[in-house]
């Protein structure tokens, strides 16, 4: 079993889900008392969030690159950035180490294509919804990506940072997200990507009239498959 390195803490609420899902995935695949071999580098999200807001992405990337180097030194053989938004600096992180980086958008797009939809709505932080680093990565896999309108994007972003990253789950916010999803579906979305690792703390399959794709779970499942792949496979 390869050692999985997690660049986490963005926020720790979703990183905790990564840890649980990785261990459940290995247990389900191998049975018994098996659990995942993993190491975690958890950053201070307040520092990262300040850099995001200031547009200082190179500096934020340097923080994550240093985390990647630490994980490689600790024996990690696969790397995961445990947040959609910070995949904006994925290339910078990947260039810092020789350890392969399992890109979250690639894992998500693969699952969407396997399920069948080609036109999907994307929920996430404003950075993820409005900038091209994530949408273009999905589009490269043949997906047509829709994002909410400006007011809905602002609502989705606010709930992520002001509530979900703090572990706050509000029924009012769930209802608002369901309305946003409904508008995406009315615009032609055949599925919805929960493109922020915290959103699945609030939204599940039962809250959407079309399939939802939970990126934390999909990323963890892809990591387990890669970790258990036979040598040379």
Coordinates of C-alpha atoms in Angstrom, one line a residue:
X1 CA 0.0 0.0 0.0
X2 CA 1.4 3.4 -1.0
X3 CA 1.6 6.2 1.5
X4 CA -0.9 9.0 0.8
X5 CA 0.2 12.5 1.6
X6 CA -2.5 15.0 2.4
X7 CA -2.1 18.8 2.2
X8 CA -4.9 19.7 4.4
X9 CA -6.4 22.3 6.8
X10 CA -8.3 24.2 4.1
X11 CA -10.4 23.8 6.0
X12 CA -9.7 21.1 8.6
X13 CA -13.5 20.3 8.6
X14 CA -13.2 18.7 5.2
X15 CA -9.7 17.3 5.8
X16 CA -11.2 15.3 8.7
X17 CA -13.6 13.8 6.1
X18 CA -10.7 12.9 3.8
X19 CA -9.1 11.0 6.7
X20 CA -12.3 9.1 7.4
X21 CA -13.0 8.3 3.8
X22 CA -9.5 7.1 3.0
X23 CA -9.6 4.7 6.0
X24 CA -13.1 3.5 5.2
X25 CA -12.1 3.0 1.6
X26 CA -9.0 0.9 2.5
X27 CA -11.0 -1.1 5.0
X28 CA -13.8 -1.8 2.5
X29 CA -11.2 -2.9 -0.1
X30 CA -9.0 -5.0 2.1
X31 CA -11.2 -5.9 5.0
X32 CA -10.3 -6.7 8.6
X33 CA -8.3 -4.2 10.5
X34 CA -6.7 -2.6 7.4
X35 CA -6.5 1.2 7.3
X36 CA -4.8 3.8 5.1
X37 CA -1.1 4.6 5.3
X38 CA -1.2 8.4 5.2
X39 CA 0.6 11.5 6.4
X40 CA -1.1 14.8 6.9
X41 CA 0.3 18.4 6.7
X42 CA -2.4 20.7 8.0
X43 CA -1.8 24.4 7.2
X44 CA -3.2 27.4 9.1
X45 CA -6.2 28.3 6.9
X46 CA -6.3 31.9 8.1
X47 CA -3.0 32.5 6.5
X48 CA -4.1 30.9 3.2
X49 CA -7.4 32.7 3.2
X50 CA -5.7 36.1 3.6
X51 CA -3.4 35.3 0.6
X52 CA -6.5 34.2 -1.5
X53 CA -8.3 37.4 -0.8
X54 CA -5.2 39.5 -1.6
X55 CA -4.7 37.6 -4.8
X56 CA -1.2 36.5 -3.6
X57 CA -1.5 33.1 -5.2
X58 CA 2.2 32.6 -5.7
X59 CA 2.8 33.0 -2.0
X60 CA 0.0 30.7 -1.1
X61 CA 1.4 28.2 -3.6
X62 CA 4.8 28.5 -1.9
X63 CA 3.2 27.5 1.4
X64 CA 1.6 24.4 -0.1
X65 CA 4.8 23.5 -2.0
X66 CA 6.7 23.5 1.3
X67 CA 3.9 21.3 2.7
X68 CA 4.4 18.9 -0.3
X69 CA 8.2 18.8 0.3
X70 CA 7.6 17.9 4.0
X71 CA 5.1 15.1 3.0
X72 CA 7.6 13.8 0.5
X73 CA 10.3 13.8 3.2
X74 CA 7.9 11.9 5.4
X75 CA 7.5 9.1 2.8
X76 CA 4.4 10.1 0.9
X77 CA 4.1 8.4 -2.5
X78 CA 0.9 10.1 -3.7
X79 CA -0.1 13.7 -2.9
X80 CA -3.5 15.2 -2.5
X81 CA -4.4 18.9 -2.1
X82 CA -7.5 18.6 0.0
X83 CA -9.3 21.6 -1.4
X84 CA -10.7 22.5 -4.8
X85 CA -9.8 26.2 -4.7
X86 CA -6.1 25.7 -4.0
X87 CA -5.8 23.6 -7.2
X88 CA -5.2 27.0 -8.7
X89 CA -1.6 26.4 -7.6
X90 CA -1.5 22.7 -8.3
X91 CA 1.2 23.0 -10.9
X92 CA 3.4 25.0 -8.5
X93 CA 2.9 22.3 -5.9
X94 CA 3.6 19.4 -8.3
X95 CA 6.8 21.1 -9.5
X96 CA 8.2 21.2 -6.0
X97 CA 8.4 17.4 -5.6
X98 CA 8.9 14.2 -7.5
X99 CA 5.9 12.6 -5.9
X100 CA 2.8 12.4 -8.2
X101 CA 0.0 14.8 -7.5
X102 CA -3.5 13.3 -7.9
X103 CA -5.5 16.3 -9.3
X104 CA -9.0 16.6 -7.7
X105 CA -10.6 18.0 -10.9
X106 CA -9.3 15.0 -12.9
X107 CA -10.7 12.5 -10.4
X108 CA -14.1 14.4 -10.4
X109 CA -14.3 14.7 -14.2
X110 CA -13.6 10.9 -14.6
X111 CA -16.4 10.1 -12.2
X112 CA -18.8 12.5 -14.0
X113 CA -18.0 11.0 -17.4
X114 CA -18.5 7.5 -16.1
X115 CA -21.9 8.5 -14.7
X116 CA -23.0 9.9 -18.1
X117 CA -23.7 13.7 -17.7
X118 CA -21.9 16.0 -20.0
X119 CA -23.4 19.3 -18.9
X120 CA -22.8 20.0 -15.2
X121 CA -23.3 22.8 -12.8
X122 CA -20.4 23.8 -10.6
X123 CA -20.7 25.0 -7.0
X124 CA -17.6 26.2 -5.1
X125 CA -15.8 29.2 -3.8
X126 CA -16.0 32.4 -6.0
X127 CA -12.4 31.6 -7.0
X128 CA -13.4 28.2 -8.3
X129 CA -16.6 29.3 -10.0
X130 CA -15.3 32.5 -11.6
X131 CA -11.7 31.7 -12.5
X132 CA -10.7 29.4 -15.3
X133 CA -8.2 27.1 -13.6
X134 CA -10.9 24.6 -12.5
X135 CA -13.5 25.0 -15.2
X136 CA -11.0 24.7 -17.9
X137 CA -9.6 21.5 -16.4
X138 CA -13.1 20.0 -16.4
X139 CA -13.8 21.2 -19.9
X140 CA -10.6 19.5 -21.0
X141 CA -12.4 16.2 -20.1
X142 CA -15.3 17.1 -22.4
X143 CA -17.6 18.6 -19.9
X144 CA -19.8 21.7 -20.4
X145 CA -19.6 23.6 -17.2
X146 CA -22.4 26.0 -15.9
X147 CA -21.9 28.3 -12.9
X148 CA -24.6 30.1 -11.0
X149 CA -25.4 33.8 -11.6
X150 CA -23.6 36.5 -9.7
X151 CA -26.0 36.7 -6.7
X152 CA -26.0 32.9 -6.3
X153 CA -22.2 32.7 -6.5
X154 CA -22.0 35.3 -3.7
X155 CA -24.4 33.3 -1.6
X156 CA -22.6 30.0 -2.2
X157 CA -19.2 31.6 -1.4
X158 CA -20.4 33.3 1.8
X159 CA -21.9 30.1 3.2
X160 CA -18.6 28.2 2.6
X161 CA -16.4 30.7 4.4
X162 CA -18.8 32.0 7.1
X163 CA -20.4 28.7 8.0
X164 CA -19.2 25.4 6.6
X165 CA -15.5 26.1 7.2
X166 CA -16.4 26.8 10.8
X167 CA -18.4 23.6 11.1
X168 CA -21.8 25.5 11.1
X169 CA -24.6 23.7 9.3
X170 CA -27.8 25.7 8.8
X171 CA -31.0 24.5 7.3
X172 CA -31.6 27.9 5.9
X173 CA -28.4 27.6 3.9
X174 CA -29.3 24.1 2.8
X175 CA -32.6 25.4 1.4
X176 CA -30.8 28.3 -0.3
X177 CA -28.3 25.9 -1.9
X178 CA -31.2 23.7 -3.1
X179 CA -32.7 26.8 -4.8
X180 CA -29.3 27.5 -6.5
X181 CA -29.1 23.9 -7.7
X182 CA -32.7 24.1 -9.0
X183 CA -31.7 27.2 -11.1
X184 CA -28.7 25.4 -12.5
X185 CA -30.9 22.4 -13.5
X186 CA -33.4 24.8 -15.1
X187 CA -30.5 26.1 -17.2
X188 CA -29.7 22.6 -18.4
X189 CA -27.4 21.0 -15.8
X190 CA -27.6 17.2 -15.9
X191 CA -25.6 16.9 -12.7
X192 CA -23.9 19.2 -10.1
X193 CA -20.3 19.1 -9.0
X194 CA -19.9 20.1 -5.3
X195 CA -16.7 21.8 -6.2
X196 CA -15.7 22.8 -2.7
X197 CA -14.8 20.1 -0.2
X198 CA -17.0 21.6 2.5
X199 CA -20.2 21.6 0.5
X200 CA -20.9 17.9 1.0
X201 CA -21.2 18.7 4.7
X202 CA -24.4 20.5 3.7
X203 CA -25.6 18.9 0.5
X204 CA -26.2 15.3 -0.3
X205 CA -27.9 13.3 -3.2
X206 CA -31.2 13.7 -1.5
X207 CA -31.0 17.5 -1.8
X208 CA -30.8 17.6 -5.6
X209 CA -33.1 16.5 -8.5
X210 CA -30.0 15.5 -10.5
X211 CA -26.9 13.6 -9.5
X212 CA -24.4 15.4 -7.3
X213 CA -20.7 14.7 -7.4
X214 CA -19.0 15.1 -4.0
X215 CA -15.4 16.0 -4.7
X216 CA -14.0 15.0 -1.3
X217 CA -15.4 11.5 -1.6
X218 CA -14.4 11.1 -5.3
X219 CA -10.8 12.4 -4.6
X220 CA -10.5 10.0 -1.6
X221 CA -11.8 7.0 -3.7
X222 CA -9.3 7.8 -6.5
X223 CA -6.5 8.0 -3.9
X224 CA -7.4 4.7 -2.4
X225 CA -7.4 3.1 -5.8
X226 CA -4.0 4.6 -6.6
X227 CA -2.6 3.5 -3.3
X228 CA -3.7 0.0 -3.7
X229 CA -2.7 -0.3 -7.4
X230 CA -0.2 -3.2 -7.8
X231 CA 3.4 -2.2 -8.4
X232 CA 3.9 -1.5 -12.1
X233 CA 0.1 -1.2 -12.6

